[in-house]
Short mmCIF file of C-alpha atoms and ligand atoms in Angstrom, two decimals:
data_model
loop_
_atom_site.label_atom_id
_atom_site.label_comp_id
_atom_site.label_asym_id
_atom_site.label_seq_id
_atom_site.Cartn_x
_atom_site.Cartn_y
_atom_site.Cartn_z
CA MET A 1 83.67 88.80 137.66
CA ALA A 2 83.91 89.94 134.04
CA ARG A 3 85.00 87.26 131.59
CA LEU A 4 88.62 87.50 130.34
CA PRO A 5 88.91 88.72 126.74
CA ARG A 6 89.38 85.72 124.43
CA SER A 7 91.69 86.04 121.44
CA GLY A 8 92.09 83.78 118.43
CA ILE A 9 95.33 84.00 116.46
CA ILE A 10 95.55 83.16 112.75
CA GLY A 11 99.18 82.56 111.78
CA ALA A 12 101.71 81.36 114.35
CA GLY A 13 105.04 82.65 113.03
CA PHE A 14 107.27 85.17 114.83
CA ILE A 15 104.59 87.82 115.02
CA GLY A 16 101.81 85.38 115.99
CA GLU A 17 103.95 84.38 118.99
CA VAL A 18 104.40 88.02 119.91
CA HIS A 19 100.61 88.51 119.81
CA ALA A 20 100.12 85.44 122.04
CA ARG A 21 102.56 86.75 124.66
CA ALA A 22 100.90 90.17 124.57
CA VAL A 23 97.42 88.64 124.94
CA ARG A 24 98.45 86.81 128.10
CA ALA A 25 100.31 89.80 129.54
CA ALA A 26 97.31 92.06 128.82
CA GLY A 27 95.05 89.75 130.82
CA GLY A 28 93.47 87.88 127.93
CA VAL A 29 93.28 84.25 126.97
CA VAL A 30 94.65 82.69 123.78
CA ALA A 31 91.54 80.66 123.03
CA ALA A 32 92.53 79.23 119.64
CA VAL A 33 95.24 79.21 117.00
CA ALA A 34 94.80 78.52 113.28
CA GLU A 35 97.51 77.75 110.76
CA ARG A 36 97.21 77.66 106.98
CA ASP A 37 98.23 74.00 107.06
CA GLY A 38 95.65 72.52 109.47
CA LYS A 39 98.16 69.84 110.58
CA GLN A 40 100.44 72.58 111.92
CA ALA A 41 97.70 74.06 114.09
CA THR A 42 98.10 71.55 116.95
CA PRO A 43 101.85 72.07 117.54
CA ALA A 44 101.38 75.80 116.95
CA ALA A 45 98.62 75.95 119.59
CA ALA A 46 100.90 74.12 122.04
CA ARG A 47 103.78 76.53 121.29
CA LEU A 48 101.57 79.60 121.76
CA LEU A 49 100.02 78.11 124.95
CA ALA A 50 96.56 78.30 123.37
CA GLN A 51 93.53 76.48 124.71
CA ARG A 52 92.95 74.68 121.42
CA ALA A 53 93.88 74.38 117.76
CA ALA A 54 91.27 75.56 115.24
CA ALA A 55 90.55 73.43 112.20
CA SER A 56 90.89 76.45 109.88
CA ALA A 57 90.93 80.24 109.84
CA GLN A 58 87.20 80.27 109.12
CA ASP A 59 86.55 77.90 112.03
CA LEU A 60 88.45 80.26 114.34
CA ILE A 61 86.62 83.34 112.99
CA GLU A 62 83.21 81.76 113.59
CA ALA A 63 84.04 80.18 116.96
CA ASP A 64 81.95 81.19 119.97
CA ASP A 65 85.04 81.13 122.22
CA VAL A 66 86.82 83.89 120.24
CA ASP A 67 86.03 87.60 120.79
CA VAL A 68 89.07 89.19 119.07
CA VAL A 69 90.55 87.78 115.85
CA HIS A 70 94.30 88.46 115.39
CA ILE A 71 95.42 88.25 111.73
CA CYS A 72 99.13 87.39 111.63
CA THR A 73 99.34 85.81 108.18
CA PRO A 74 101.27 86.83 105.06
CA ASN A 75 100.05 90.20 103.82
CA HIS A 76 97.86 89.09 100.89
CA LEU A 77 95.45 87.40 103.33
CA HIS A 78 94.92 90.42 105.59
CA VAL A 79 91.96 91.96 103.73
CA PRO A 80 89.95 88.80 103.04
CA LEU A 81 90.39 87.49 106.58
CA ALA A 82 89.57 90.86 108.16
CA GLU A 83 86.42 91.12 106.02
CA ARG A 84 85.32 87.68 107.14
CA ALA A 85 86.02 88.44 110.81
CA ILE A 86 84.00 91.67 110.64
CA ALA A 87 81.17 89.82 108.90
CA ALA A 88 81.21 87.34 111.80
CA GLY A 89 80.89 90.24 114.27
CA LYS A 90 84.39 89.87 115.72
CA HIS A 91 86.78 92.56 116.88
CA VAL A 92 89.91 92.46 114.73
CA ILE A 93 93.61 93.12 115.18
CA CYS A 94 95.15 92.94 111.71
CA GLU A 95 98.90 93.06 111.11
CA LYS A 96 100.36 95.70 108.83
CA PRO A 97 100.22 96.32 105.97
CA LEU A 98 96.45 96.31 106.46
CA ALA A 99 96.09 96.13 102.67
CA THR A 100 98.54 95.83 99.81
CA ASP A 101 96.60 98.35 97.71
CA VAL A 102 94.66 101.52 98.48
CA ALA A 103 91.31 100.43 97.00
CA SER A 104 90.98 97.34 99.17
CA GLY A 105 92.33 99.21 102.21
CA ARG A 106 89.70 101.90 101.71
CA ALA A 107 86.90 99.35 101.30
CA LEU A 108 88.03 97.54 104.44
CA ALA A 109 88.29 100.76 106.49
CA ARG A 110 84.76 101.67 105.38
CA LEU A 111 83.46 98.25 106.33
CA ALA A 112 85.14 98.58 109.73
CA ALA A 113 83.67 102.07 110.27
CA SER A 114 80.17 100.74 109.59
CA ALA A 115 80.43 97.98 112.24
CA PRO A 116 80.24 98.39 116.04
CA LEU A 117 83.57 96.63 116.44
CA VAL A 118 87.13 97.48 117.43
CA THR A 119 89.43 97.19 114.43
CA ALA A 120 93.09 97.93 115.11
CA VAL A 121 96.52 97.69 113.45
CA PRO A 122 99.56 97.06 115.67
CA PHE A 123 101.60 100.18 115.03
CA VAL A 124 103.11 99.37 118.39
CA TYR A 125 106.03 101.82 118.38
CA ARG A 126 103.42 104.39 119.45
CA PHE A 127 103.33 102.63 122.80
CA TYR A 128 106.88 103.36 123.95
CA PRO A 129 106.66 105.73 126.93
CA THR A 130 109.46 107.81 125.37
CA VAL A 131 107.49 108.16 122.11
CA ARG A 132 104.48 109.32 124.13
CA ASP A 133 106.80 111.71 125.97
CA ALA A 134 108.06 113.14 122.67
CA ARG A 135 104.46 113.59 121.58
CA GLY A 136 103.60 115.23 124.90
CA ARG A 137 106.52 117.65 124.58
CA VAL A 138 105.45 118.60 121.04
CA ARG A 139 101.87 119.13 122.18
CA ARG A 140 102.99 121.16 125.22
CA GLY A 141 104.96 123.42 122.87
CA ASP A 142 108.39 122.63 124.39
CA ALA A 143 109.98 121.91 121.03
CA GLY A 144 108.42 124.93 119.30
CA PRO A 145 107.04 124.56 115.78
CA LEU A 146 108.68 121.56 114.11
CA ARG A 147 110.73 122.39 111.02
CA LEU A 148 112.42 119.11 110.17
CA LEU A 149 111.33 115.47 110.69
CA HIS A 150 114.00 112.94 109.78
CA GLY A 151 115.39 109.51 110.47
CA SER A 152 115.57 105.96 109.28
CA TYR A 153 114.35 102.42 109.82
CA LEU A 154 117.14 99.96 109.07
CA GLN A 155 117.35 96.16 109.29
CA ASP A 156 119.87 93.63 107.96
CA TRP A 157 118.03 90.31 107.87
CA LEU A 158 117.75 90.36 104.02
CA SER A 159 121.24 91.73 103.32
CA ARG A 160 122.84 88.49 102.05
CA PRO A 161 122.18 87.53 98.42
CA GLU A 162 120.94 84.10 99.57
CA ASP A 163 118.52 85.47 102.19
CA HIS A 164 114.94 84.49 101.46
CA ASN A 165 111.52 85.02 103.00
CA TRP A 166 107.92 85.01 101.78
CA ARG A 167 108.00 88.81 101.90
CA LEU A 168 110.20 88.77 98.76
CA ASP A 169 107.30 87.39 96.76
CA ALA A 170 105.06 90.31 95.72
CA ALA A 171 102.10 87.93 95.34
CA LEU A 172 102.26 87.29 99.10
CA GLY A 173 103.80 90.47 100.44
CA GLY A 174 102.48 93.15 98.10
CA GLY A 175 104.11 95.54 95.62
CA SER A 176 106.20 97.28 98.28
CA ARG A 177 108.40 95.29 100.65
CA ALA A 178 110.81 97.35 102.77
CA PHE A 179 108.61 100.42 102.80
CA GLY A 180 105.36 98.46 103.18
CA ASP A 181 106.83 96.35 105.99
CA ILE A 182 108.82 98.86 108.07
CA GLY A 183 108.67 102.27 106.35
CA VAL A 184 105.00 102.43 107.32
CA HIS A 185 105.97 102.00 110.99
CA TRP A 186 108.32 104.98 110.71
CA CYS A 187 105.71 107.19 109.02
CA ASP A 188 103.05 106.16 111.51
CA VAL A 189 105.13 106.84 114.62
CA VAL A 190 106.53 110.11 113.27
CA GLU A 191 103.09 111.40 112.21
CA PHE A 192 101.76 110.28 115.60
CA ALA A 193 104.47 111.96 117.68
CA SER A 194 104.74 115.13 115.60
CA GLY A 195 101.06 115.66 114.82
CA HIS A 196 102.14 116.48 111.24
CA ARG A 197 100.83 114.76 108.12
CA ILE A 198 103.00 114.01 105.08
CA THR A 199 101.42 115.85 102.14
CA ARG A 200 103.96 115.42 99.30
CA LEU A 201 106.88 113.14 98.72
CA VAL A 202 109.50 111.99 96.26
CA ALA A 203 110.98 108.50 96.55
CA CYS A 204 113.83 106.37 95.19
CA LEU A 205 113.88 102.59 95.59
CA THR A 206 116.61 100.01 95.15
CA THR A 207 116.62 96.21 94.90
CA VAL A 208 119.79 94.14 95.41
CA PRO A 209 120.63 91.08 93.29
CA ARG A 210 119.76 87.74 94.91
CA THR A 211 121.30 84.34 94.25
CA THR A 212 118.81 81.99 95.85
CA GLY A 213 117.93 80.16 92.65
CA ARG A 214 114.45 81.49 93.20
CA PRO A 215 112.90 84.20 91.06
CA ALA A 216 114.59 87.55 91.59
CA SER A 217 112.72 89.81 93.95
CA ASP A 218 110.69 92.49 92.24
CA THR A 219 110.14 94.50 95.40
CA GLU A 220 112.46 97.06 96.97
CA ASP A 221 115.12 96.30 99.57
CA ALA A 222 115.57 99.94 100.46
CA ALA A 223 113.91 103.31 99.93
CA THR A 224 114.82 106.96 100.37
CA VAL A 225 111.96 109.42 100.71
CA LEU A 226 111.94 113.22 100.89
CA PHE A 227 108.71 114.79 102.07
CA GLU A 228 106.81 117.91 103.11
CA THR A 229 104.11 118.13 105.77
CA ASP A 230 100.81 119.92 106.24
CA GLN A 231 102.40 122.19 108.87
CA GLY A 232 105.28 123.41 106.74
CA ALA A 233 108.01 121.03 107.85
CA ILE A 234 110.29 119.13 105.51
CA GLY A 235 111.73 115.70 106.16
CA SER A 236 113.45 112.56 104.96
CA VAL A 237 113.58 108.89 105.82
CA VAL A 238 115.87 106.03 104.76
CA VAL A 239 114.29 102.57 104.96
CA SER A 240 116.33 99.41 104.43
CA GLN A 241 116.30 95.68 105.07
CA VAL A 242 119.83 95.29 103.69
CA SER A 243 121.97 97.41 106.05
CA PRO A 244 124.49 95.10 107.77
CA GLY A 245 124.57 95.46 111.53
CA ARG A 246 121.30 97.33 111.77
CA LYS A 247 118.87 94.91 113.40
CA ASN A 248 115.72 96.90 113.96
CA ARG A 249 116.91 100.48 114.12
CA LEU A 250 113.91 102.72 113.93
CA TRP A 251 115.32 106.18 114.66
CA PHE A 252 113.73 109.61 114.33
CA SER A 253 114.38 113.20 115.20
CA LEU A 254 111.74 115.92 115.43
CA ASP A 255 113.58 119.22 115.16
CA GLY A 256 111.68 122.29 116.37
CA THR A 257 112.58 125.92 116.86
CA GLN A 258 113.35 125.35 120.57
CA SER A 259 114.54 121.76 120.82
CA SER A 260 115.08 118.50 118.94
CA LEU A 261 113.54 115.26 120.18
CA GLN A 262 115.29 112.04 119.21
CA PHE A 263 114.04 108.45 119.69
CA ASP A 264 115.94 105.22 118.97
CA GLN A 265 113.95 101.95 119.07
CA GLU A 266 117.09 99.98 119.98
CA LEU A 267 117.66 102.27 123.01
CA PRO A 268 114.05 103.07 123.81
CA ASP A 269 114.29 103.75 127.52
CA SER A 270 115.44 107.33 127.07
CA LEU A 271 114.54 110.33 124.96
CA TRP A 272 117.27 112.67 123.74
CA VAL A 273 116.29 116.31 124.01
CA GLY A 274 118.68 118.66 122.22
CA GLY A 275 118.90 122.40 122.86
CA ARG A 276 121.20 125.36 122.17
CA GLU A 277 122.37 125.49 125.80
CA GLN A 278 122.52 121.81 126.58
CA ASN A 279 121.52 118.35 125.44
CA THR A 280 119.70 116.06 127.84
CA VAL A 281 119.17 112.31 127.88
CA VAL A 282 115.82 112.01 129.65
CA PRO A 283 115.22 108.57 131.16
CA ARG A 284 111.80 107.04 130.75
CA GLY A 285 109.79 107.97 133.80
CA ALA A 286 111.97 110.96 134.73
CA GLU A 287 110.21 113.64 136.72
CA SER A 288 110.34 115.98 133.72
CA SER A 289 108.44 113.47 131.51
CA THR A 290 105.07 114.62 130.30
CA GLY A 291 101.80 113.11 131.51
CA ASP A 292 101.36 111.48 128.09
CA ALA A 293 104.07 108.97 129.00
CA ALA A 294 102.92 108.10 132.52
CA PRO A 295 100.26 105.43 131.68
CA PHE A 296 102.86 103.49 129.69
CA ASN A 297 105.50 103.32 132.45
CA ILE A 298 104.70 99.96 133.94
CA ILE A 299 107.85 99.43 135.99
CA PRO A 300 110.09 101.99 137.73
CA VAL A 301 112.74 103.72 135.64
CA GLY A 302 116.02 101.78 135.60
CA HIS A 303 114.24 98.53 134.75
CA PRO A 304 114.23 98.58 130.93
CA GLN A 305 110.95 98.24 129.08
CA GLY A 306 110.81 97.14 125.47
CA TYR A 307 108.99 95.97 122.38
CA LEU A 308 106.91 93.27 124.11
CA ASP A 309 105.70 95.82 126.63
CA CYS A 310 104.56 98.03 123.74
CA PHE A 311 102.66 95.11 122.25
CA THR A 312 101.05 94.37 125.60
CA ALA A 313 99.98 98.00 126.03
CA PHE A 314 98.50 97.93 122.52
CA VAL A 315 96.50 94.72 123.13
CA ALA A 316 95.38 96.04 126.54
CA ASP A 317 94.05 99.18 124.81
CA VAL A 318 92.22 97.03 122.23
CA TYR A 319 90.61 95.08 125.06
CA ALA A 320 89.71 98.35 126.84
CA ALA A 321 88.13 99.61 123.59
CA THR A 322 86.06 96.43 123.29
CA ALA A 323 84.72 97.27 126.77
CA GLY A 324 83.70 100.76 125.63
CA ASP A 325 86.78 102.86 126.48
CA GLU A 326 88.35 105.24 123.96
CA PRO A 327 92.11 104.84 124.52
CA ASP A 328 94.23 107.76 123.31
CA GLY A 329 96.33 106.88 120.29
CA LEU A 330 94.96 103.43 119.51
CA PRO A 331 95.99 102.73 115.88
CA THR A 332 92.91 101.77 113.90
CA PHE A 333 92.09 100.52 110.41
CA ASP A 334 92.03 104.20 109.35
CA ASP A 335 95.72 104.33 110.26
CA GLY A 336 96.22 101.12 108.27
CA LEU A 337 94.56 102.81 105.29
CA ARG A 338 96.79 105.85 105.82
CA ALA A 339 99.84 103.56 105.56
CA ALA A 340 98.52 102.09 102.31
CA VAL A 341 98.04 105.61 100.90
CA VAL A 342 101.59 106.68 101.80
CA THR A 343 103.02 103.43 100.41
CA ASP A 344 101.12 103.96 97.16
CA ALA A 345 102.57 107.47 96.86
CA VAL A 346 106.09 106.07 97.40
CA LEU A 347 105.62 103.45 94.66
CA THR A 348 104.07 106.01 92.29
CA SER A 349 106.88 108.50 92.79
CA ALA A 350 109.56 105.85 92.35
CA ALA A 351 107.93 104.50 89.18
CA HIS A 352 107.28 107.82 87.46
CA GLY A 353 109.83 110.13 89.08
CA GLY A 354 109.13 113.42 90.78
CA TRP A 355 106.94 114.69 93.57
CA VAL A 356 103.60 113.05 94.33
CA GLU A 357 100.73 114.44 96.43
CA VAL A 358 99.73 112.25 99.39
CA PRO A 359 95.96 112.46 99.88
CA ALA A 360 94.90 113.33 103.43
CA GLU A 361 93.06 110.03 103.65
CA SER A 362 93.29 109.08 107.27
CA GLN A 363 90.35 110.97 108.59
CA PRO A 364 87.61 108.52 109.38
CA PRO A 365 86.37 107.54 105.90
CA THR A 366 82.76 108.28 105.10
CA PRO A 367 80.76 105.07 105.47
CA ALA A 368 79.68 103.71 102.10
CA GLU A 369 76.19 104.79 100.95
C1 SOE B 1 110.16 92.26 109.81
O1 SOE B 1 110.71 93.22 109.01
C2 SOE B 1 109.51 92.84 111.06
O2 SOE B 1 109.12 91.75 111.85
C3 SOE B 1 108.28 93.69 110.75
O3 SOE B 1 107.32 92.96 110.03
C4 SOE B 1 107.72 94.23 112.05
O4 SOE B 1 106.60 95.03 111.81
C5 SOE B 1 108.80 95.02 112.78
O5 SOE B 1 108.31 95.44 114.02
C6 SOE B 1 110.01 94.19 112.97
O6 SOE B 1 110.44 93.64 111.76
#
């Protein structure tokens, strides 16, 4: 019998726990867990049901019992840890943002392209069956050419002046916070489902006053972005971590000449399909769903699927890729670089005003000479 894939997780916060659950559900083993403070690794390994605690991140990266390294640390450590994991010949799942600047994201994507390894970024909203169904309907031509792509990604967990988190510190989180943390999810899933690429944008950012006694945040709490795409559509997105009552509301609408397709991450088990004659709420797994959605329906319709199922499907596809498969829509380090490029355009536009071109840098980068 083939050996189970063995994952090692660096960083055991909220998202590290999500990775651990997904590893087990995808048929893998959590072989080891590393924490920045080595003393925390033992309780963290117990909490994540791992086989052992690693003495350090480097110990985990070099360990013979780890095939896939999961990087779930604060953002500033993503690039150096991913570089070290690739150098050690390990497959890598690196949390977003892959890089906090374009130059290091590009260098990392090139390094990944030059290695016979699977290198993936968990843009997991791609793995909702209803998102795949929207993508299938666009590809089948049901919606007609898309004219307008719009929506928002709203959270409230930083809305109080006293709220604090490491993400507020640009040295740890990077120069963009709300957009770099969640705006990139919205852009990724909308580009994925629509097949369009954002080519130009203009952005406004805002930062709310904080009263934590800590240094004021110098990164944005919210962003508004207007954009144009390579296929002639226009669009807009509002991104916020300070919108009371909005917990994790990633919402988008793809409006074509024939129909509009609307997805809501907080109600992900159905896709809204709008038309001139009638509007339809299509349940996940309905007979009219496209074949794109079918592989992601793991339980019969009526039994809600959610975020953890998306994460599991993503990790399962990473494992399949390590075995030589080429899963459709697996988000790679090139997609992580794409997110860094879009984020950079947002920051540039907000700093200098006006429209900014977004380079089409998401094709596989040319390996370095
Ligand atoms: C916090 O904003 C966060 O956990 C993001 O980092 C995740 O990517 C998103 O899925 C949920 O919110």
